[in-house]
Amino acid sequence: MTVTRLSPARYPALVELAAARPLADVEVVIKLTYPSLHGQKEFRLRPGVVDADAVELFGFAQSHRLAAAMHERTGWPFALVEQHVNGVWKWAHVGVVTPAGRMLDIHGLREVAEVERQTSDTYGPLARVRQLSTLDDLRDVTAPNPHLADWTADVNGEAGVEIIALLADTLIAKANAESRAESRPVTTTMPAKDAAGHEARALLVAAADERNFRNPYLDRSRSVLCDSYAQTAVYQAQAATANALLAVAGELAELRAEVRQAASVREDLADIADAVRHLAAEIVETSAGQSADLGKQLAELTTAVDHGLADVAREVADVAAAVEEHRGRRSWRSLFRRRRPAEKAPVDAVPEAEPGRDLGVCA
């Protein structure tokens, strides 16, 4: 997104600073009391240009000021990047969340998951993105940092405030243009979920179109190619391409980790299978030994029972023979035995009464 001219009503300090000079020659110097993450204290900003100084200032020192400017213009919620350090979530960076759910900051449009992954991979601690609704919420988060308490310090007056506001307008316009471009049907072999790849492609297309970097004069009669803007766009396209490649590399690393984990699980399953086979062999061997012992005991018991039954049979036969022999002797003797006839008493015989004995006869 190229800034062609400034509105005096919206950016009076920058218009006064530029006077009759081209915007490419205008710069605002911002000096910080506390250095950025990489030790830089002085930054030279040009209207609407995202260069190394702008990335260092708003990416590693004063991201909250750029995010506040974008929030004031759009009402989009803040995207607060936090890292889990020593058991506590500490904020590290801030941007805004677009209506499409993507994060917008000095680095451009990015998916929230991509920001979390890149922050964790680059700086170590686990990262997350949390939304804040109001500017007061953001001030409460940044208040504990003494060098961020005064938001008006180190901005070089009205010119510094306006150049931050102009950069916010430029980023918002560019994000809206990219969102509209991505909403159109595009013939591509890239997966729809590859947000980093779509961003890289959109920036490459924008960088390849020279018309995006024409800087017309106020009378619009002529135009000249602004090399600095073209270089910035190419830089952004290269950065987005690198981010896409990093995302692919991250996915490949996750895939390799899953493959290694699957191989480890396979080895564990092989060990379990070997243990089961050994256990089964031991069970079969033990069962066979126990079956052999049981068969031997059954055979011995059967033999003992057979012997006992044979002895009982012999004893029964002996007893039967003795009985038969005894019965035979009694029958032979009965042939020579004479029977005496039984004596019958006379019917009319009356027993004699003994003297002095009552026979029970009633008189």
Short mmCIF file of C-alpha atoms in Angstrom, two decimals:
data_model
loop_
_atom_site.label_atom_id
_atom_site.label_comp_id
_atom_site.label_asym_id
_atom_site.label_seq_id
_atom_site.Cartn_x
_atom_site.Cartn_y
_atom_site.Cartn_z
CA MET A 1 0.00 0.00 0.00
CA THR A 2 1.59 3.23 -1.20
CA VAL A 3 1.10 6.58 0.54
CA THR A 4 0.81 9.17 -2.19
CA ARG A 5 -0.10 12.28 -0.25
CA LEU A 6 -1.21 13.29 3.19
CA SER A 7 -4.40 14.95 4.36
CA PRO A 8 -3.57 18.24 6.12
CA ALA A 9 -6.58 17.81 8.33
CA ARG A 10 -5.55 14.36 9.48
CA TYR A 11 -1.76 14.69 9.55
CA PRO A 12 -0.99 18.41 9.95
CA ALA A 13 2.40 17.92 11.61
CA LEU A 14 3.66 15.58 8.87
CA VAL A 15 2.35 17.89 6.11
CA GLU A 16 4.17 20.80 7.71
CA LEU A 17 7.34 18.71 8.06
CA ALA A 18 7.21 17.56 4.44
CA ALA A 19 6.53 21.01 2.99
CA ALA A 20 7.29 20.68 -0.72
CA ARG A 21 9.50 17.58 -0.43
CA PRO A 22 8.45 14.13 -1.69
CA LEU A 23 7.19 11.87 1.04
CA ALA A 24 10.08 9.49 0.39
CA ASP A 25 12.44 12.17 1.72
CA VAL A 26 10.47 12.77 4.94
CA GLU A 27 11.53 10.97 8.09
CA VAL A 28 10.81 11.26 11.79
CA VAL A 29 13.46 10.29 14.32
CA ILE A 30 12.23 8.55 17.46
CA LYS A 31 14.65 8.03 20.33
CA LEU A 32 13.83 5.62 23.15
CA THR A 33 15.00 5.82 26.72
CA TYR A 34 14.95 2.02 26.96
CA PRO A 35 16.42 0.04 24.03
CA SER A 36 14.56 -2.47 21.90
CA LEU A 37 15.04 -6.22 22.20
CA HIS A 38 18.13 -6.02 19.99
CA GLY A 39 19.62 -2.97 21.73
CA GLN A 40 18.48 -0.23 19.34
CA LYS A 41 17.44 3.17 20.72
CA GLU A 42 17.17 5.44 17.67
CA PHE A 43 14.74 4.81 14.82
CA ARG A 44 14.16 6.70 11.57
CA LEU A 45 10.62 6.29 10.33
CA ARG A 46 9.22 7.29 6.95
CA PRO A 47 5.52 7.81 6.26
CA GLY A 48 3.79 4.48 5.63
CA VAL A 49 7.05 2.56 5.11
CA VAL A 50 7.66 -0.78 6.81
CA ASP A 51 11.44 -1.09 6.85
CA ALA A 52 13.99 -2.47 9.30
CA ASP A 53 13.64 0.44 11.73
CA ALA A 54 9.85 0.20 11.74
CA VAL A 55 9.97 -3.57 12.31
CA GLU A 56 12.44 -3.21 15.17
CA LEU A 57 10.52 -0.36 16.84
CA PHE A 58 7.02 -1.80 16.59
CA GLY A 59 7.99 -5.45 16.63
CA PHE A 60 10.43 -5.50 19.54
CA ALA A 61 9.90 -2.32 21.57
CA GLN A 62 6.67 -0.33 21.09
CA SER A 63 4.14 -2.79 19.62
CA HIS A 64 1.47 -1.50 22.01
CA ARG A 65 1.51 1.97 20.46
CA LEU A 66 0.93 0.70 16.94
CA ALA A 67 -1.76 -1.71 18.16
CA ALA A 68 -3.51 1.12 20.04
CA ALA A 69 -3.53 3.27 16.90
CA MET A 70 -5.07 0.45 14.83
CA HIS A 71 -7.63 -0.25 17.58
CA GLU A 72 -8.69 3.41 17.73
CA ARG A 73 -9.36 3.42 13.97
CA THR A 74 -11.17 0.09 13.66
CA GLY A 75 -12.39 -1.00 17.10
CA TRP A 76 -10.79 -4.39 16.46
CA PRO A 77 -9.84 -6.19 19.70
CA PHE A 78 -6.24 -6.50 20.77
CA ALA A 79 -4.25 -9.70 20.20
CA LEU A 80 -2.00 -10.02 23.23
CA VAL A 81 0.88 -12.48 22.79
CA GLU A 82 1.86 -14.04 26.11
CA GLN A 83 4.53 -16.54 27.12
CA HIS A 84 4.47 -18.97 30.04
CA VAL A 85 7.56 -18.08 32.12
CA ASN A 86 8.19 -19.64 35.55
CA GLY A 87 4.56 -20.66 35.87
CA VAL A 88 3.19 -17.19 34.99
CA TRP A 89 1.80 -15.84 31.69
CA LYS A 90 3.75 -12.67 30.74
CA TRP A 91 2.91 -10.49 27.78
CA ALA A 92 5.54 -10.16 25.05
CA HIS A 93 3.88 -8.49 22.05
CA VAL A 94 0.53 -7.08 20.93
CA GLY A 95 -1.37 -6.53 17.70
CA VAL A 96 -5.05 -6.54 16.74
CA VAL A 97 -7.46 -9.25 15.60
CA THR A 98 -9.17 -8.67 12.24
CA PRO A 99 -12.80 -9.65 11.60
CA ALA A 100 -11.45 -12.74 9.79
CA GLY A 101 -9.78 -13.87 13.02
CA ARG A 102 -6.20 -13.19 11.93
CA MET A 103 -3.62 -11.15 13.80
CA LEU A 104 -2.38 -7.85 12.33
CA ASP A 105 0.81 -6.13 13.50
CA ILE A 106 3.97 -4.66 12.01
CA HIS A 107 4.73 -8.07 10.47
CA GLY A 108 1.46 -8.06 8.53
CA LEU A 109 -1.44 -10.51 8.61
CA ARG A 110 -0.81 -13.87 10.24
CA GLU A 111 -2.88 -16.72 11.58
CA VAL A 112 -3.12 -16.76 15.37
CA ALA A 113 -1.90 -20.37 15.55
CA GLU A 114 1.08 -19.44 13.38
CA VAL A 115 1.99 -16.55 15.73
CA GLU A 116 1.83 -18.88 18.74
CA ARG A 117 3.96 -21.52 17.05
CA GLN A 118 6.59 -19.07 15.76
CA THR A 119 6.87 -17.32 19.12
CA SER A 120 7.34 -20.61 20.96
CA ASP A 121 9.86 -21.92 18.42
CA THR A 122 11.88 -18.68 18.35
CA TYR A 123 11.90 -17.63 22.00
CA GLY A 124 11.44 -20.91 23.88
CA PRO A 125 8.58 -20.63 26.39
CA LEU A 126 5.08 -21.75 25.44
CA ALA A 127 3.13 -18.92 23.78
CA ARG A 128 -0.55 -18.08 23.45
CA VAL A 129 -2.63 -15.22 21.98
CA ARG A 130 -5.31 -13.72 24.21
CA GLN A 131 -7.86 -11.11 23.15
CA LEU A 132 -8.43 -7.82 24.98
CA SER A 133 -11.47 -5.71 24.23
CA THR A 134 -10.57 -2.17 25.28
CA LEU A 135 -7.63 0.19 25.46
CA ASP A 136 -7.97 0.27 29.25
CA ASP A 137 -7.48 -3.51 29.31
CA LEU A 138 -4.24 -3.08 27.38
CA ARG A 139 -3.07 -0.28 29.68
CA ASP A 140 -3.67 -2.52 32.69
CA VAL A 141 -1.46 -5.18 31.14
CA THR A 142 1.39 -2.79 30.26
CA ALA A 143 1.19 -0.73 33.47
CA PRO A 144 3.59 -2.94 35.51
CA ASN A 145 6.38 -2.10 33.03
CA PRO A 146 7.79 1.28 34.14
CA HIS A 147 9.16 2.20 30.69
CA LEU A 148 5.71 1.61 29.11
CA ALA A 149 3.63 3.46 31.71
CA ASP A 150 3.86 6.81 29.87
CA TRP A 151 2.55 6.22 26.36
CA THR A 152 3.38 9.75 25.23
CA ALA A 153 7.10 9.57 26.02
CA ASP A 154 9.78 9.13 23.33
CA VAL A 155 7.48 9.77 20.35
CA ASN A 156 9.00 13.07 19.16
CA GLY A 157 5.91 15.21 19.55
CA GLU A 158 2.96 15.38 17.17
CA ALA A 159 5.01 14.26 14.18
CA GLY A 160 5.84 11.00 15.97
CA VAL A 161 2.21 10.43 16.94
CA GLU A 162 1.05 11.09 13.37
CA ILE A 163 3.64 8.83 11.75
CA ILE A 164 2.46 5.98 14.01
CA ALA A 165 -1.14 6.76 13.04
CA LEU A 166 -0.20 6.84 9.33
CA LEU A 167 1.54 3.48 9.64
CA ALA A 168 -1.59 2.08 11.31
CA ASP A 169 -3.76 3.36 8.44
CA THR A 170 -1.36 1.84 5.90
CA LEU A 171 -1.37 -1.59 7.57
CA ILE A 172 -5.17 -1.60 7.90
CA ALA A 173 -5.67 -0.66 4.25
CA LYS A 174 -3.20 -3.32 3.13
CA ALA A 175 -4.87 -5.96 5.33
CA ASN A 176 -8.29 -5.09 3.91
CA ALA A 177 -6.95 -5.30 0.36
CA GLU A 178 -5.39 -8.70 1.02
CA SER A 179 -8.61 -9.95 2.60
CA ARG A 180 -10.59 -8.87 -0.45
CA ALA A 181 -8.06 -10.51 -2.76
CA GLU A 182 -8.20 -13.77 -0.83
CA SER A 183 -12.01 -13.77 -0.95
CA ARG A 184 -11.93 -13.97 -4.77
CA PRO A 185 -11.75 -17.45 -6.36
CA VAL A 186 -8.13 -18.24 -7.20
CA THR A 187 -6.92 -21.28 -9.16
CA THR A 188 -4.20 -22.80 -7.01
CA THR A 189 -2.94 -26.19 -5.89
CA MET A 190 -2.23 -24.93 -2.39
CA PRO A 191 -4.45 -26.24 0.44
CA ALA A 192 -7.09 -23.76 1.59
CA LYS A 193 -5.89 -24.10 5.18
CA ASP A 194 -2.34 -22.98 4.26
CA ALA A 195 -2.79 -19.39 5.42
CA ALA A 196 0.94 -18.62 5.40
CA GLY A 197 1.21 -19.78 1.80
CA HIS A 198 -1.75 -17.62 0.75
CA GLU A 199 -0.20 -14.59 2.43
CA ALA A 200 3.15 -15.18 0.71
CA ARG A 201 1.44 -15.56 -2.67
CA ALA A 202 -0.60 -12.37 -2.23
CA LEU A 203 2.49 -10.36 -1.30
CA LEU A 204 4.47 -11.79 -4.20
CA VAL A 205 1.69 -10.80 -6.61
CA ALA A 206 1.61 -7.29 -5.14
CA ALA A 207 5.40 -6.96 -5.34
CA ALA A 208 5.38 -8.05 -8.99
CA ASP A 209 2.91 -5.33 -10.02
CA GLU A 210 4.84 -2.11 -10.65
CA ARG A 211 1.64 -0.05 -10.57
CA ASN A 212 1.46 -0.59 -6.80
CA PHE A 213 4.64 1.45 -6.35
CA ARG A 214 3.92 4.51 -8.50
CA ASN A 215 4.07 7.74 -6.52
CA PRO A 216 2.15 10.44 -8.44
CA TYR A 217 2.78 14.13 -7.91
CA LEU A 218 0.08 16.34 -6.52
CA ASP A 219 -1.06 17.42 -10.00
CA ARG A 220 -1.32 13.68 -11.04
CA SER A 221 0.19 14.61 -14.42
CA ARG A 222 3.25 12.37 -13.99
CA SER A 223 4.32 9.46 -11.82
CA VAL A 224 7.63 8.09 -10.73
CA LEU A 225 8.58 4.65 -9.43
CA CYS A 226 9.35 4.75 -5.73
CA ASP A 227 12.17 2.23 -5.27
CA SER A 228 11.96 2.26 -1.48
CA TYR A 229 8.34 1.13 -1.53
CA ALA A 230 9.12 -1.62 -4.03
CA GLN A 231 12.03 -2.83 -1.90
CA THR A 232 9.78 -2.85 1.15
CA ALA A 233 7.17 -4.91 -0.66
CA VAL A 234 9.79 -7.37 -1.87
CA TYR A 235 11.15 -7.62 1.65
CA GLN A 236 7.67 -8.33 2.97
CA ALA A 237 7.08 -10.95 0.30
CA GLN A 238 10.36 -12.63 1.14
CA ALA A 239 9.55 -12.54 4.83
CA ALA A 240 6.11 -14.05 4.22
CA THR A 241 7.66 -16.74 2.02
CA ALA A 242 10.14 -17.52 4.78
CA ASN A 243 7.30 -17.74 7.27
CA ALA A 244 5.47 -20.15 4.97
CA LEU A 245 8.59 -22.31 4.68
CA LEU A 246 9.02 -22.21 8.44
CA ALA A 247 5.44 -23.39 8.85
CA VAL A 248 6.12 -26.25 6.43
CA ALA A 249 9.31 -27.10 8.30
CA GLY A 250 7.40 -27.09 11.57
CA GLU A 251 4.79 -29.44 10.16
CA LEU A 252 7.53 -31.74 8.84
CA ALA A 253 9.18 -31.74 12.26
CA GLU A 254 5.86 -32.70 13.85
CA LEU A 255 5.42 -35.44 11.25
CA ARG A 256 8.91 -36.79 11.95
CA ALA A 257 8.16 -36.80 15.66
CA GLU A 258 4.93 -38.73 15.03
CA VAL A 259 6.80 -41.23 12.83
CA ARG A 260 9.43 -41.74 15.52
CA GLN A 261 6.70 -42.19 18.09
CA ALA A 262 4.94 -44.72 15.87
CA ALA A 263 8.22 -46.62 15.43
CA SER A 264 8.71 -46.66 19.18
CA VAL A 265 5.17 -47.96 19.68
CA ARG A 266 5.84 -50.65 17.08
CA GLU A 267 8.94 -51.79 18.96
CA ASP A 268 6.95 -51.88 22.19
CA LEU A 269 4.28 -54.00 20.50
CA ALA A 270 6.96 -56.39 19.20
CA ASP A 271 8.35 -56.77 22.72
CA ILE A 272 4.87 -57.43 24.07
CA ALA A 273 4.25 -60.04 21.35
CA ASP A 274 7.53 -61.82 22.23
CA ALA A 275 6.60 -61.82 25.90
CA VAL A 276 3.17 -63.28 25.09
CA ARG A 277 4.74 -66.01 22.94
CA HIS A 278 7.19 -66.95 25.71
CA LEU A 279 4.37 -67.03 28.25
CA ALA A 280 2.25 -69.23 25.98
CA ALA A 281 5.16 -71.65 25.50
CA GLU A 282 5.68 -71.88 29.24
CA ILE A 283 1.98 -72.51 29.79
CA VAL A 284 1.96 -75.29 27.17
CA GLU A 285 5.06 -76.89 28.66
CA THR A 286 3.70 -76.72 32.20
CA SER A 287 0.33 -78.10 31.08
CA ALA A 288 2.01 -80.99 29.27
CA GLY A 289 4.03 -81.92 32.35
CA GLN A 290 0.99 -81.72 34.57
CA SER A 291 -1.02 -83.85 32.11
CA ALA A 292 1.71 -86.53 32.05
CA ASP A 293 1.84 -86.69 35.85
CA LEU A 294 -1.94 -86.88 36.05
CA GLY A 295 -2.05 -89.69 33.47
CA LYS A 296 0.57 -91.67 35.40
CA GLN A 297 -1.38 -91.26 38.64
CA LEU A 298 -4.60 -92.36 36.92
CA ALA A 299 -2.88 -95.44 35.50
CA GLU A 300 -1.51 -96.40 38.93
CA LEU A 301 -4.93 -95.92 40.50
CA THR A 302 -6.60 -98.03 37.80
CA THR A 303 -4.09 -100.84 38.35
CA ALA A 304 -4.66 -100.77 42.10
CA VAL A 305 -8.45 -100.85 41.63
CA ASP A 306 -8.15 -103.78 39.21
CA HIS A 307 -6.02 -105.73 41.68
CA GLY A 308 -8.46 -105.00 44.51
CA LEU A 309 -11.43 -106.12 42.41
CA ALA A 310 -9.65 -109.34 41.46
CA ASP A 311 -8.94 -110.11 45.12
CA VAL A 312 -12.57 -109.43 46.03
CA ALA A 313 -13.74 -111.70 43.20
CA ARG A 314 -11.56 -114.53 44.39
CA GLU A 315 -12.81 -114.18 47.94
CA VAL A 316 -16.42 -114.18 46.74
CA ALA A 317 -15.80 -117.33 44.70
CA ASP A 318 -14.26 -119.08 47.68
CA VAL A 319 -17.23 -118.17 49.88
CA ALA A 320 -19.69 -119.36 47.23
CA ALA A 321 -17.89 -122.67 46.89
CA ALA A 322 -17.90 -123.19 50.62
CA VAL A 323 -21.61 -122.48 50.80
CA GLU A 324 -22.39 -124.90 48.00
CA GLU A 325 -20.27 -127.57 49.63
CA HIS A 326 -22.06 -127.13 52.97
CA ARG A 327 -25.47 -127.32 51.30
CA GLY A 328 -24.49 -130.57 49.53
CA ARG A 329 -23.56 -132.37 52.70
CA ARG A 330 -26.92 -131.60 54.42
CA SER A 331 -28.97 -132.92 51.46
CA TRP A 332 -27.13 -136.31 51.33
CA ARG A 333 -27.68 -137.01 55.00
CA SER A 334 -31.43 -136.37 54.74
CA LEU A 335 -31.83 -139.51 52.59
CA PHE A 336 -30.96 -141.76 55.47
CA ARG A 337 -32.88 -139.90 58.21
CA ARG A 338 -36.07 -141.59 59.54
CA ARG A 339 -38.90 -139.55 60.61
CA ARG A 340 -40.93 -140.53 63.67
CA PRO A 341 -44.76 -140.15 63.43
CA ALA A 342 -46.21 -137.53 65.65
CA GLU A 343 -48.35 -138.74 68.57
CA LYS A 344 -51.86 -137.34 68.69
CA ALA A 345 -53.65 -136.75 72.00
CA PRO A 346 -57.14 -138.37 72.49
CA VAL A 347 -59.98 -136.04 71.82
CA ASP A 348 -62.05 -137.12 74.77
CA ALA A 349 -59.30 -137.19 77.24
CA VAL A 350 -59.92 -135.07 80.18
CA PRO A 351 -57.09 -134.14 82.40
CA GLU A 352 -57.41 -135.39 85.87
CA ALA A 353 -57.93 -132.93 88.58
CA GLU A 354 -55.28 -132.63 91.02
CA PRO A 355 -56.33 -132.33 94.52
CA GLY A 356 -56.66 -128.76 95.65
CA ARG A 357 -56.31 -127.23 92.10
CA ASP A 358 -59.08 -125.17 90.45
CA LEU A 359 -59.50 -126.01 86.83
CA GLY A 360 -61.57 -122.91 86.08
CA VAL A 361 -64.84 -124.80 85.52
CA CYS A 362 -67.82 -122.72 86.60
CA ALA A 363 -70.42 -124.54 88.63
#
